Amino acid sequence: MKCFCESQGVRKKQIVDSIQTFGAKTLHRLLAFIHKEFLHIIRDPRTLVILFGIPAAQILIFGYVISMDIREVQIAVVDLSRDTISRQLIHKFDASNYFRVSHMLNSVNEVEKILKSGSVKEVLVFESGFGTRFMREGEAMMGLIVDTSEPNTGRLVASYSEALIADFNRELAMAGRLKIVPAVRMLYNPALQNEYMFVPGLMTLILMLICALMTSITITREKEFGSMEVLLVSPLRPMQIILGKVAPYLLLAFGDVLLILAMANFVFGLPVKGSLMLLLLESVLYIGLALSLGILISTVSKTMQQAMFISLIGLMLPSILLSGFIFPLENMPLFYQIISLILPPRWFIIIVKNIMLKGTGFRFVWKETLVLIVMTAIFISISAKKFKIRLE
Amino acid sequence: MIQAEHLCKNFASVTALADISFSVSEGELFGFIGPDGAGKTTLFRLLATLMRPDSGAATLSGYDVVKDYKQLRLITGYMPGRFSLYHDLTVEENLRFHAAVFGATVEENYELIKDIYSHIEPFKKRLAGRLSGGMKQKLALSCALIHAPTVLLLDEPTTGVDAVSRMEFWQMLKNLQSHGITILVSTPYMDEAGLCDRVALLQDGQILSIDSPARIVARFDKKLWAVQSDDKHMLIERLRSYRPIESVFAFGDSVHITTVNDELDETELVHFLTAQTEEIHITTIKPNIEDCFLRLMRKN
């Protein structure tokens, strides 16, 4: 009886040992594979440029060039009235982030000179008796002279000024007697939208590009160079090959998320309003989704060029056009709205906007998260099925 | 050790392998000789579990190439026809990666590859893409061996390698045999056939003959003459038009000929040829393995 127990104990130990060595070997294989992938990435500087240079450049380009926003534009003032109302309005301009009153002029004659010198973009002109007329008649004229040699900036400066004045009007009406306020819609304050809308969209786009494109290329590269033949005859399981291929990019793409968020915060002053943890978790989910899409692309393409073509044309273009990044989805024909439903970026953009800009919690994005999870599961199971254990 | 029965494989309308059967015993150095497109690569891919035969079956060490591919991948070492290692990894990194993937370490099997790897070890920090053809081939063989396989499948290992490295390579294979490894090797070079224990001549997806090189030579049933002259090209032209002649093949600086009735009137032939060329040497020679293969392929 005792003997039986012992032998059973030994057997159990043997089984545990063999499972452990099997697990250790599997892990060892996987680590060796990941190490090899990192070597590929480090040895090819182009990969690193694509991985980190492009996202950083994109953020800066979008942030500084495409951003339809003005900030601290220098303006001059000709105040011939010098009363409370005009001073209040001047102060309102100066206090806003958009304008800074840099010059006080004494006469209208100086206007042309200072505009020509280029030191200010706009001059506010208050004629004498501006305040009294405003109080008496409830209406007064003031001049906005705008330098439109740069049409875009000029137009923006004018419309921001008009918006500030409209806002000022509204404040006066509220403070004073009940007066019918013209129902001017405050189109003003689109600052948040214009300036920051690109961050969630760009993040969505960059992650899709890097993950799908890079994984599909790295797998097809093995096919093209013939090394896949050697990997296939090795005891590596398809899952190990896929995991080994994907793991480095998961890590690097996560680095990209941190890079983008850091740049948004430190360069553009856009913090994550909601939970950073939640945003990072959602990002990992989305990266996983994009990676599995990349694997799927690699299983259907034979060459790197093919993989690149499918990733760029088949994935990038719809992601840019139909995700709501640039063109609002609500304005699209129904057909395109339906197509956009199957595009992962559409859902991730909503998640990022909610967490980052609005500061909402998981309660408001669980549906989109669920969509992403289901998509990931579908892509992974299709690519696992399609990944061939042989050459044919 | 290796059994193949009636292997067939088609690609679209092309027949790569048509009914291939052979067997290889343990520890044998077995060669497949054949021109490009004979089906050598397809056959090796079938044996390496990279492809499935349309019909027929093959086993290595009792493992079926289709059903038991998982076990087979543990015990076979496969070296594909073209260099399939990573160009951007160093010699050492390539070797270590292959060892790890097969669950082995370089240290535990170093004895087995020492003979081969020692040639390239001084360059172990060099990127594999910067190696010469002969060194690449040695690295590829080291990688294929690093998990101590019982069967080695080498698909045209000497193609594109200089003559000295080729001889070195065959010497290495002979040494590996002494470790009890069964080696299958394919080559388009007929002069390498004599270095195998047994060879199979492959043409158009069919085996023309399987035997030891000596016995293939012994089976040559014709008399053979070597003809030499300065202008070999013209010589071949003229010989082809000489009626009693059955076959004409160029070999190095001479031309080997056979006649229909195994008889040759040398003076008559010299007379026939001198109209074109100056000096003619005719000698009777013993056939080598290439003569046999060329004759077999011609018959086919």
XYZ file of C-alpha atoms in Angstrom:
692
model
C 0.000 0.000 0.000
C 2.771 2.316 1.005
C 4.737 1.344 -2.054
C 1.755 2.138 -4.279
C 1.394 5.555 -2.754
C 5.037 6.298 -3.297
C 5.043 5.274 -6.907
C 1.968 7.372 -7.441
C 3.733 10.303 -5.836
C 6.743 9.803 -8.068
C 4.511 9.577 -11.108
C 2.759 12.756 -10.149
C 6.082 14.481 -9.717
C 7.195 13.231 -13.117
C 4.080 14.580 -14.754
C 4.464 17.926 -13.016
C 8.124 18.010 -14.046
C 7.376 17.201 -17.651
C 4.652 19.844 -17.766
C 7.069 22.326 -16.270
C 9.850 21.511 -18.713
C 7.358 21.596 -21.561
C 6.111 24.967 -20.406
C 9.628 26.244 -19.887
C 10.677 25.087 -23.348
C 7.644 26.646 -24.963
C 8.332 29.887 -23.169
C 12.003 29.699 -24.053
C 11.121 29.233 -27.728
C 8.741 32.146 -27.638
C 11.279 34.392 -25.959
C 13.941 33.433 -28.490
C 11.505 34.326 -31.243
C 10.624 37.678 -29.703
C 14.321 38.402 -29.205
C 14.911 37.687 -32.895
C 12.074 40.043 -33.873
C 13.549 42.816 -31.770
C 16.893 42.290 -33.497
C 15.168 42.690 -36.876
C 13.574 45.918 -35.716
C 16.761 47.347 -34.230
C 18.878 46.394 -37.248
C 16.549 48.200 -39.629
C 16.472 51.889 -38.689
C 13.607 52.443 -41.117
C 11.346 50.386 -38.875
C 12.120 52.613 -35.929
C 11.506 55.716 -37.998
C 8.123 54.386 -39.046
C 7.356 53.334 -35.480
C 8.181 56.580 -33.684
C 9.164 59.239 -36.185
C 5.939 59.167 -38.146
C 3.609 59.443 -35.122
C 5.611 62.330 -33.658
C 5.759 64.138 -37.001
C 2.047 63.597 -37.582
C 1.123 65.034 -34.215
C 3.238 68.116 -34.787
C 1.998 68.617 -38.330
C -1.619 68.281 -37.326
C -1.108 70.332 -34.209
C 0.644 73.290 -35.763
C -0.264 73.373 -39.406
C -3.722 72.014 -39.854
C -5.068 73.250 -36.546
C -7.698 75.885 -37.339
C -7.083 77.978 -34.323
C -5.568 81.253 -33.280
C -3.748 81.992 -30.086
C -2.355 85.171 -28.551
C -2.731 87.174 -31.719
C -1.353 90.683 -31.151
C -3.813 93.481 -31.697
C -3.744 97.277 -31.398
C -6.482 99.535 -30.025
C -7.504 103.080 -30.881
C -9.732 104.150 -28.015
C -10.999 107.681 -28.554
C -13.935 107.127 -26.213
C -12.093 105.955 -23.053
C -15.191 104.912 -21.120
C -16.168 101.871 -19.052
C -17.748 99.982 -21.909
C -14.823 100.314 -24.274
C -12.352 99.474 -21.502
C -14.368 96.398 -20.571
C -14.415 95.209 -24.125
C -10.676 95.837 -24.560
C -10.055 93.918 -21.376
C -12.202 91.076 -22.643
C -10.076 90.827 -25.765
C -6.894 90.954 -23.797
C -8.060 88.367 -21.288
C -9.027 85.839 -23.914
C -6.412 83.379 -25.036
C -6.867 84.449 -28.604
C -5.764 88.039 -28.492
C -3.231 90.135 -26.715
C -3.449 93.905 -26.811
C 0.082 94.959 -27.528
C -0.280 98.551 -28.729
C -2.468 101.446 -27.609
C -2.692 103.991 -30.433
C -3.627 107.641 -30.071
C -5.026 108.294 -33.487
C -6.646 106.545 -36.408
C -3.815 107.821 -38.556
C -1.442 105.342 -36.961
C -3.559 102.333 -37.962
C -2.222 101.813 -41.427
C 1.364 102.153 -40.305
C 1.146 99.566 -37.573
C -0.737 97.061 -39.744
C 1.858 97.469 -42.475
C 4.660 96.876 -40.026
C 3.079 93.473 -39.380
C 3.399 93.719 -35.608
C -0.403 93.359 -35.167
C -3.036 91.528 -37.104
C -6.019 93.609 -36.081
C -6.889 97.036 -34.788
C -9.980 97.792 -32.695
C -11.303 101.324 -33.198
C -13.664 102.990 -30.732
C -14.825 106.391 -31.906
C -15.296 109.101 -29.337
C -18.581 108.947 -27.475
C -18.827 105.187 -28.083
C -19.951 104.406 -24.535
C -22.478 107.164 -24.162
C -24.053 106.298 -27.495
C -24.206 102.661 -26.505
C -25.962 103.495 -23.217
C -28.342 105.976 -24.801
C -29.251 104.230 -27.990
C -28.444 100.692 -27.014
C -26.320 100.428 -30.087
C -22.964 101.704 -31.117
C -20.537 101.161 -33.958
C -16.970 100.107 -33.585
C -14.308 99.358 -36.141
C -12.470 96.091 -36.685
C -9.613 96.509 -39.088
C -8.096 93.178 -39.949
C -4.935 92.303 -41.807
C -6.073 89.702 -44.334
C -2.823 89.316 -46.193
C -2.981 85.797 -44.797
C -6.608 85.093 -45.664
C -7.113 82.119 -43.373
C -5.691 83.778 -40.302
C -7.436 87.036 -41.168
C -10.793 85.360 -41.451
C -10.261 83.553 -38.195
C -9.196 86.726 -36.414
C -12.295 88.551 -37.680
C -14.709 85.834 -36.733
C -13.166 85.350 -33.298
C -13.395 89.068 -32.697
C -17.014 89.154 -33.787
C -17.718 86.239 -31.523
C -16.062 87.971 -28.584
C -18.117 91.100 -29.210
C -21.311 89.083 -29.488
C -20.446 87.423 -26.216
C -19.833 90.809 -24.668
C -23.213 92.032 -25.894
C -24.869 89.075 -24.285
C -23.147 89.717 -20.944
C -24.267 93.325 -20.947
C -27.831 92.367 -21.704
C -27.843 89.814 -18.888
C -26.417 92.234 -16.340
C -28.734 95.086 -17.215
C -32.421 95.233 -17.581
C -34.243 92.384 -19.193
C -33.838 93.109 -22.765
C -34.510 90.934 -25.731
C -31.247 89.402 -26.674
C -30.800 88.617 -30.315
C -30.665 84.854 -30.697
C -27.206 84.794 -32.033
C -25.845 81.331 -31.815
C -22.490 81.223 -30.179
C -20.495 79.509 -32.887
C -17.645 80.805 -30.921
C -15.673 78.599 -28.623
C -14.951 75.920 -31.131
C -11.425 76.041 -29.800
C -11.611 72.699 -28.056
C -13.046 71.050 -31.105
C -10.733 72.515 -33.665
C -7.565 72.194 -31.769
C -7.882 68.839 -30.132
C -10.215 66.799 -32.279
C -7.270 65.506 -34.236
C -5.615 63.714 -31.320
C -8.083 60.834 -30.930
C -8.383 60.520 -34.693
C -4.649 60.558 -35.205
C -4.063 58.054 -32.459
C -6.607 55.715 -34.015
C -5.010 56.089 -37.409
C -1.401 55.714 -36.324
C -2.074 52.589 -34.284
C -3.912 51.025 -37.200
C -1.082 51.908 -39.569
C 1.725 50.653 -37.398
C 0.123 47.503 -36.124
C -1.588 46.217 -39.243
C 1.037 47.340 -41.704
C 4.080 46.313 -39.705
C 2.837 42.868 -38.673
C 1.579 41.995 -42.119
C 4.905 43.075 -43.619
C 7.057 41.288 -41.090
C 5.217 38.001 -41.617
C 5.215 38.221 -45.406
C 8.895 39.112 -45.289
C 9.607 35.672 -43.863
C 7.628 34.152 -46.696
C 9.463 36.165 -49.304
C 12.948 35.434 -47.971
C 12.193 31.745 -47.562
C 12.811 31.711 -43.835
C 9.154 30.802 -43.299
C 10.070 27.399 -44.745
C 12.506 26.874 -41.901
C 10.088 28.203 -39.273
C 7.394 25.846 -40.521
C 9.550 22.724 -40.311
C 10.536 23.687 -36.784
C 8.462 22.507 -33.832
C 7.066 26.045 -33.440
C 3.285 26.072 -33.343
C 1.453 28.604 -35.540
C 0.298 30.348 -32.374
C 3.897 30.720 -31.212
C 4.962 32.175 -34.545
C 2.065 34.628 -34.458
C 2.633 35.579 -30.828
C 6.340 36.006 -31.376
C 5.686 38.217 -34.360
C 3.050 40.299 -32.636
C 4.470 40.764 -29.143
C 7.234 43.254 -30.064
C 4.800 45.366 -32.022
C 2.275 45.300 -29.198
C 4.957 46.737 -26.965
C 6.137 49.326 -29.487
C 2.610 50.401 -30.376
C 1.909 50.852 -26.679
C 4.972 53.067 -26.579
C 3.372 55.054 -29.372
C 0.207 55.536 -27.331
C 2.297 56.929 -24.492
C 4.223 59.121 -26.927
C 1.057 60.555 -28.458
C -0.582 61.180 -25.092
C 2.581 62.785 -23.740
C 2.915 65.042 -26.766
C -0.750 65.985 -26.601
C -0.285 66.892 -22.971
C 3.049 68.662 -23.002
C 3.051 70.210 -26.466
C -0.605 71.108 -26.843
C -1.713 71.153 -23.239
C -4.360 68.517 -23.766
C -4.593 66.278 -20.724
C -6.586 63.071 -20.517
C -9.735 64.209 -18.776
C -11.010 60.742 -17.883
C -9.199 57.728 -16.474
C -5.762 57.303 -18.006
C -5.802 53.643 -16.963
C -9.035 53.031 -18.838
C -7.680 54.786 -21.910
C -4.510 52.677 -21.866
C -6.484 49.459 -21.469
C -8.749 50.394 -24.348
C -5.658 51.191 -26.391
C -4.197 47.750 -25.731
C -7.458 46.215 -26.877
C -7.420 48.280 -30.042
C -3.739 47.483 -30.702
C -4.563 43.790 -30.345
C -7.364 44.242 -32.837
C -5.121 46.011 -35.342
C -2.427 43.358 -34.921
C -4.834 40.529 -35.557
C -5.985 42.375 -38.655
C -2.334 42.566 -39.742
C -1.946 38.820 -39.277
C -5.079 38.253 -41.295
C -3.669 40.384 -44.108
C -0.415 38.430 -44.015
C -2.214 35.124 -44.372
C -3.805 36.227 -47.625
C -0.797 37.979 -49.152
C 2.269 36.294 -50.584
C 4.608 39.261 -50.908
C 5.462 42.303 -48.819
C 4.188 44.548 -51.563
C 0.833 42.825 -51.563
C 0.598 43.162 -47.789
C 1.506 46.823 -47.974
C -1.054 47.444 -50.678
C -3.866 45.772 -48.772
C -2.922 47.560 -45.544
C -2.664 50.989 -47.103
C -5.471 50.989 -49.637
C -7.781 48.505 -47.982
C -7.340 49.694 -44.438
C -5.876 53.158 -44.230
C -8.100 54.952 -46.696
C -11.383 53.749 -45.212
C -9.965 54.469 -41.766
C -9.252 58.065 -42.718
C -12.392 58.708 -44.704
C -15.088 56.662 -42.996
C -14.166 56.721 -39.338
C -15.415 60.190 -38.532
C -11.836 61.417 -38.180
C -12.040 64.065 -40.894
C -15.560 63.941 -42.256
C -18.487 63.797 -39.840
C -20.308 60.493 -40.150
C -23.745 62.086 -39.664
C -23.470 63.915 -42.964
C -22.642 60.849 -45.002
C -25.037 58.920 -47.195
C -26.602 55.983 -45.385
C -24.573 53.503 -47.440
C -21.261 54.845 -46.137
C -22.599 55.071 -42.614
C -23.389 51.362 -42.756
C -19.917 50.563 -44.101
C -18.341 52.573 -41.334
C -19.988 50.248 -38.799
C -17.551 47.462 -39.686
C -14.483 49.678 -39.405
C -12.708 49.317 -36.070
C -11.370 52.928 -36.058
C -14.884 54.323 -35.992
C -15.496 52.709 -32.623
C -12.126 53.448 -31.122
C -12.387 57.141 -32.005
C -15.594 57.356 -30.007
C -13.939 55.668 -27.046
C -10.908 57.967 -27.080
C -12.986 61.117 -27.532
C -15.175 60.134 -24.624
C -12.381 59.315 -22.224
C -9.911 61.930 -23.311
C -11.985 64.978 -24.180
C -15.193 64.501 -22.249
C -13.763 62.614 -19.323
C -16.506 60.006 -19.263
C -16.056 56.588 -17.675
C -16.460 53.022 -18.845
C -20.231 53.295 -18.483
C -20.342 55.403 -21.616
C -18.018 53.354 -23.790
C -18.823 49.760 -22.894
C -20.814 49.204 -26.081
C -17.961 50.352 -28.292
C -15.548 48.273 -26.228
C -17.722 45.228 -26.720
C -17.739 45.801 -30.483
C -13.935 45.908 -30.490
C -13.679 42.730 -28.427
C -16.006 40.844 -30.763
C -14.086 42.081 -33.818
C -10.770 41.005 -32.299
C -12.131 37.549 -31.536
C -13.370 37.176 -35.104
C -10.096 38.303 -36.685
C -7.967 36.106 -34.457
C -10.029 33.001 -35.083
C -10.049 33.571 -38.842
C -6.292 34.136 -39.001
C -5.527 31.197 -36.732
C -7.565 29.046 -39.096
C -5.965 30.513 -42.192
C -2.405 30.369 -40.904
C -0.901 27.425 -42.738
C 1.238 24.789 -41.146
C 2.579 23.910 -44.590
C 3.774 25.770 -47.652
C 0.692 25.271 -49.818
C 14.570 4.549 -42.130
C 12.889 6.349 -44.991
C 10.157 4.738 -47.036
C 8.388 6.417 -49.919
C 5.669 4.713 -51.873
C 4.070 5.962 -55.069
C 4.407 9.634 -54.224
C 2.563 11.879 -56.683
C 2.303 15.641 -56.687
C 0.782 17.994 -59.254
C 0.754 21.766 -59.411
C -2.139 22.967 -61.519
C -1.327 21.313 -64.861
C 2.312 20.507 -64.095
C 3.273 17.108 -62.775
C 6.116 17.588 -60.322
C 6.292 14.022 -59.045
C 4.870 11.008 -60.807
C 4.905 7.809 -58.789
C 8.104 8.033 -56.757
C 9.061 5.071 -54.606
C 12.314 4.435 -52.789
C 13.728 3.468 -49.451
C 16.753 4.647 -47.553
C 18.336 2.709 -44.746
C 19.647 4.133 -41.525
C 22.926 6.002 -41.686
C 22.937 6.070 -45.461
C 24.087 9.009 -47.586
C 21.510 8.990 -50.327
C 21.606 11.324 -53.302
C 18.967 12.534 -55.716
C 20.562 13.583 -58.965
C 18.610 15.373 -61.628
C 18.416 18.464 -63.769
C 16.430 21.564 -62.746
C 12.712 20.893 -62.803
C 13.135 17.168 -62.198
C 11.087 17.421 -58.997
C 13.885 17.361 -56.425
C 12.683 20.346 -54.414
C 9.087 19.141 -54.393
C 10.212 15.740 -53.167
C 12.269 17.280 -50.350
C 9.405 19.523 -49.322
C 7.111 16.510 -49.138
C 9.597 14.692 -46.926
C 10.115 17.795 -44.782
C 6.327 17.895 -44.117
C 6.038 21.208 -45.924
C 3.698 19.779 -48.534
C 1.227 16.966 -48.770
C 1.426 14.406 -51.581
C -1.617 14.125 -53.840
C -1.347 10.373 -53.467
C 1.110 7.874 -52.076
C 2.761 7.958 -48.681
C 6.133 8.425 -47.078
C 7.483 7.697 -43.634
C 10.654 8.805 -41.888
C 11.649 6.791 -38.837
C 8.167 5.289 -38.990
C 6.477 8.700 -38.831
C 4.084 9.554 -41.628
C 4.893 12.836 -43.367
C 1.260 13.939 -43.289
C -0.196 12.540 -40.075
C 2.821 12.694 -37.775
C 4.257 15.971 -38.977
C 4.623 17.274 -35.440
C 6.916 14.445 -34.332
C 8.770 14.566 -37.636
C 9.582 18.230 -37.284
C 11.438 17.386 -34.079
C 13.750 14.811 -35.631
C 14.443 16.183 -39.104
C 16.953 18.791 -40.101
C 15.982 20.552 -43.306
C 18.085 22.863 -45.422
C 16.036 24.504 -48.180
C 17.410 25.095 -51.650
C 17.982 28.777 -51.215
C 19.615 30.495 -48.283
C 16.813 30.881 -45.761
C 18.549 32.310 -42.740
C 18.209 35.871 -41.529
C 20.514 38.261 -43.368
C 20.213 40.900 -40.684
C 21.198 38.568 -37.864
C 24.784 37.618 -37.121
C 26.141 34.117 -37.630
C 25.908 33.401 -33.930
C 22.418 34.874 -33.535
C 21.145 32.737 -36.391
C 22.588 29.617 -34.815
C 21.261 30.397 -31.347
C 17.831 31.215 -32.702
C 17.625 27.878 -34.506
C 18.782 26.028 -31.442
C 16.205 27.749 -29.227
C 13.374 27.178 -31.662
C 14.105 23.461 -31.624
C 14.407 23.415 -27.851
C 18.161 22.754 -27.923
C 21.235 24.740 -26.977
C 24.349 25.381 -29.021
C 26.506 24.032 -26.196
C 24.853 20.631 -25.858
C 25.207 19.802 -29.561
C 28.400 21.653 -30.261
C 30.312 18.394 -30.847
C 28.069 17.581 -33.788
C 28.549 20.874 -35.588
C 32.105 21.606 -34.460
C 33.581 20.260 -37.673
C 31.474 22.607 -39.768
C 30.937 25.568 -37.507
C 34.615 25.974 -36.659
C 35.138 27.228 -40.230
C 32.819 30.170 -39.708
C 33.206 30.681 -35.968
C 35.863 33.395 -36.466
C 33.135 35.393 -38.214
C 30.406 34.772 -35.691
C 29.754 38.492 -35.170
C 29.318 39.083 -38.886
C 25.836 39.519 -40.361
C 24.817 36.391 -42.229
C 24.004 38.442 -45.322
C 27.659 39.403 -45.642
C 28.987 35.822 -45.754
C 30.342 34.217 -48.909
C 28.346 31.461 -50.602
C 30.413 28.685 -49.068
C 30.190 30.163 -45.572
C 26.440 30.707 -45.873
C 26.085 27.054 -46.749
C 28.127 25.985 -43.737
C 26.025 28.184 -41.471
C 22.820 26.792 -42.946
C 24.072 23.250 -42.365
C 25.068 24.114 -38.790
C 21.573 25.500 -38.197
C 19.943 22.423 -39.690
C 22.066 20.234 -37.412
C 21.920 22.155 -34.167
C 19.054 20.110 -32.711
C 20.833 16.811 -33.463
C 18.313 15.470 -35.982
C 18.278 11.834 -36.983
C 17.482 12.661 -40.609
C 19.033 15.444 -42.665
C 17.264 16.693 -45.773
C 19.558 18.862 -47.856
C 18.009 20.366 -50.967
C 20.732 21.325 -53.447
C 23.190 22.396 -50.763
C 26.072 22.847 -53.219
C 24.306 24.912 -55.875
C 26.057 28.224 -56.379
C 29.066 27.217 -54.286
C 32.652 27.158 -55.535
C 34.353 23.856 -56.358
C 36.624 23.831 -53.302
C 33.759 24.497 -50.895
C 31.734 21.801 -52.616
C 34.410 19.185 -51.953
C 34.738 20.390 -48.359
C 30.995 20.143 -47.955
C 30.856 16.538 -49.116
C 33.662 15.671 -46.751
C 31.578 17.142 -43.929
C 28.594 15.035 -44.939
C 30.768 11.913 -44.821
C 31.832 12.867 -41.297
C 28.225 13.403 -40.233
C 27.412 9.915 -41.447
C 29.738 8.585 -38.798
C 27.391 10.125 -36.198
C 24.691 7.789 -37.516
C 22.681 10.511 -39.236
C 20.737 9.511 -42.314
C 21.348 12.061 -45.030
C 19.281 12.789 -48.115
C 20.876 15.211 -50.491
C 19.841 16.478 -53.897
C 22.139 17.971 -56.492
C 22.132 18.911 -60.154
C 25.874 18.084 -60.376
C 26.350 14.564 -61.649
C 29.974 14.430 -60.572
C 28.761 14.519 -56.959
C 26.809 11.298 -57.440
C 29.922 9.180 -56.918
C 30.215 10.541 -53.352
C 26.870 9.065 -52.236
C 26.319 5.555 -50.931
C 23.392 5.217 -53.277
C 21.884 7.561 -55.810
C 18.546 7.943 -57.515
C 18.436 9.555 -60.913
C 15.415 11.822 -61.152
C 13.971 13.170 -64.360
C 10.552 14.706 -65.034
C 9.252 13.581 -61.653
C 10.269 9.971 -62.171
C 13.110 7.862 -60.827
C 15.115 6.389 -63.700
C 17.439 4.302 -61.613
C 18.431 3.686 -57.992
C 21.693 1.984 -57.073
C 25.159 2.470 -55.720
C 27.384 4.518 -58.030
C 29.650 1.522 -58.690
C 26.789 -0.718 -59.775
C 25.274 1.949 -61.952
C 28.614 2.234 -63.725
C 28.904 -1.554 -63.976
C 25.532 -1.718 -65.710
C 26.750 0.474 -68.567
C 26.315 -1.825 -71.560
C 28.120 0.025 -74.320
C 31.651 0.598 -75.452
C 32.807 4.151 -74.968
C 35.345 6.287 -76.786
C 36.713 9.692 -76.006
C 37.498 11.963 -78.920
C 39.653 15.052 -78.556
C 40.443 17.905 -80.872
C 41.147 21.640 -80.773
C 37.812 22.866 -82.001
C 35.356 21.010 -79.792
C 32.291 22.749 -81.104
C 33.026 21.792 -84.714
C 33.994 18.287 -83.566
C 30.573 17.729 -81.991
C 28.824 18.984 -85.106
C 30.785 16.603 -87.324
C 30.443 13.630 -84.981
C 26.664 14.025 -84.926
C 26.612 13.689 -88.671
C 28.751 10.505 -88.643
C 26.308 7.683 -89.321
C 27.500 4.805 -87.087
C 27.417 7.013 -84.038
C 24.650 6.583 -81.470
C 25.347 9.310 -78.883
C 27.658 12.303 -78.522
C 28.219 14.072 -75.203
C 30.732 16.754 -74.363
C 32.843 16.080 -71.258
C 35.337 18.690 -70.233
C 37.901 18.904 -73.018
C 36.811 15.712 -74.780
C 33.713 14.252 -76.371
C 32.354 10.855 -75.351
C 30.728 8.763 -78.044
C 28.996 5.428 -78.393
C 28.196 3.664 -81.624
C 25.157 1.710 -82.689
C 26.913 -1.644 -83.009
C 29.642 -1.013 -80.390
C 32.305 -0.969 -83.104
C 34.351 1.941 -84.276
C 36.691 2.133 -87.246
C 39.025 4.740 -85.842
C 40.924 5.421 -89.040
C 37.696 5.876 -90.932
C 36.429 8.305 -88.285
C 39.691 10.272 -88.323
C 39.444 10.411 -92.083
C 35.820 11.602 -91.793
C 36.789 14.326 -89.334
C 40.093 15.618 -90.725
C 38.298 17.462 -93.435
C 37.353 19.914 -90.681
C 39.886 19.784 -87.917
C 43.586 19.305 -87.555
C 44.470 16.895 -84.762
C 42.232 14.066 -83.603
C 42.820 11.741 -80.631
C 40.607 8.752 -80.127
C 40.869 6.505 -77.070
C 38.728 3.776 -75.572
C 37.658 4.700 -72.045
C 35.743 3.284 -69.091
C 32.410 4.953 -68.430
C 31.986 7.170 -65.363
C 28.729 7.814 -63.554
C 27.892 10.806 -65.708
C 28.072 8.676 -68.846
C 25.591 6.321 -67.245
C 23.168 9.078 -66.280
C 23.315 10.738 -69.642
C 22.653 7.397 -71.293
C 19.759 6.653 -68.935
C 18.233 10.062 -69.527
C 18.634 9.695 -73.251
C 16.927 6.302 -73.233
C 14.040 7.808 -71.316
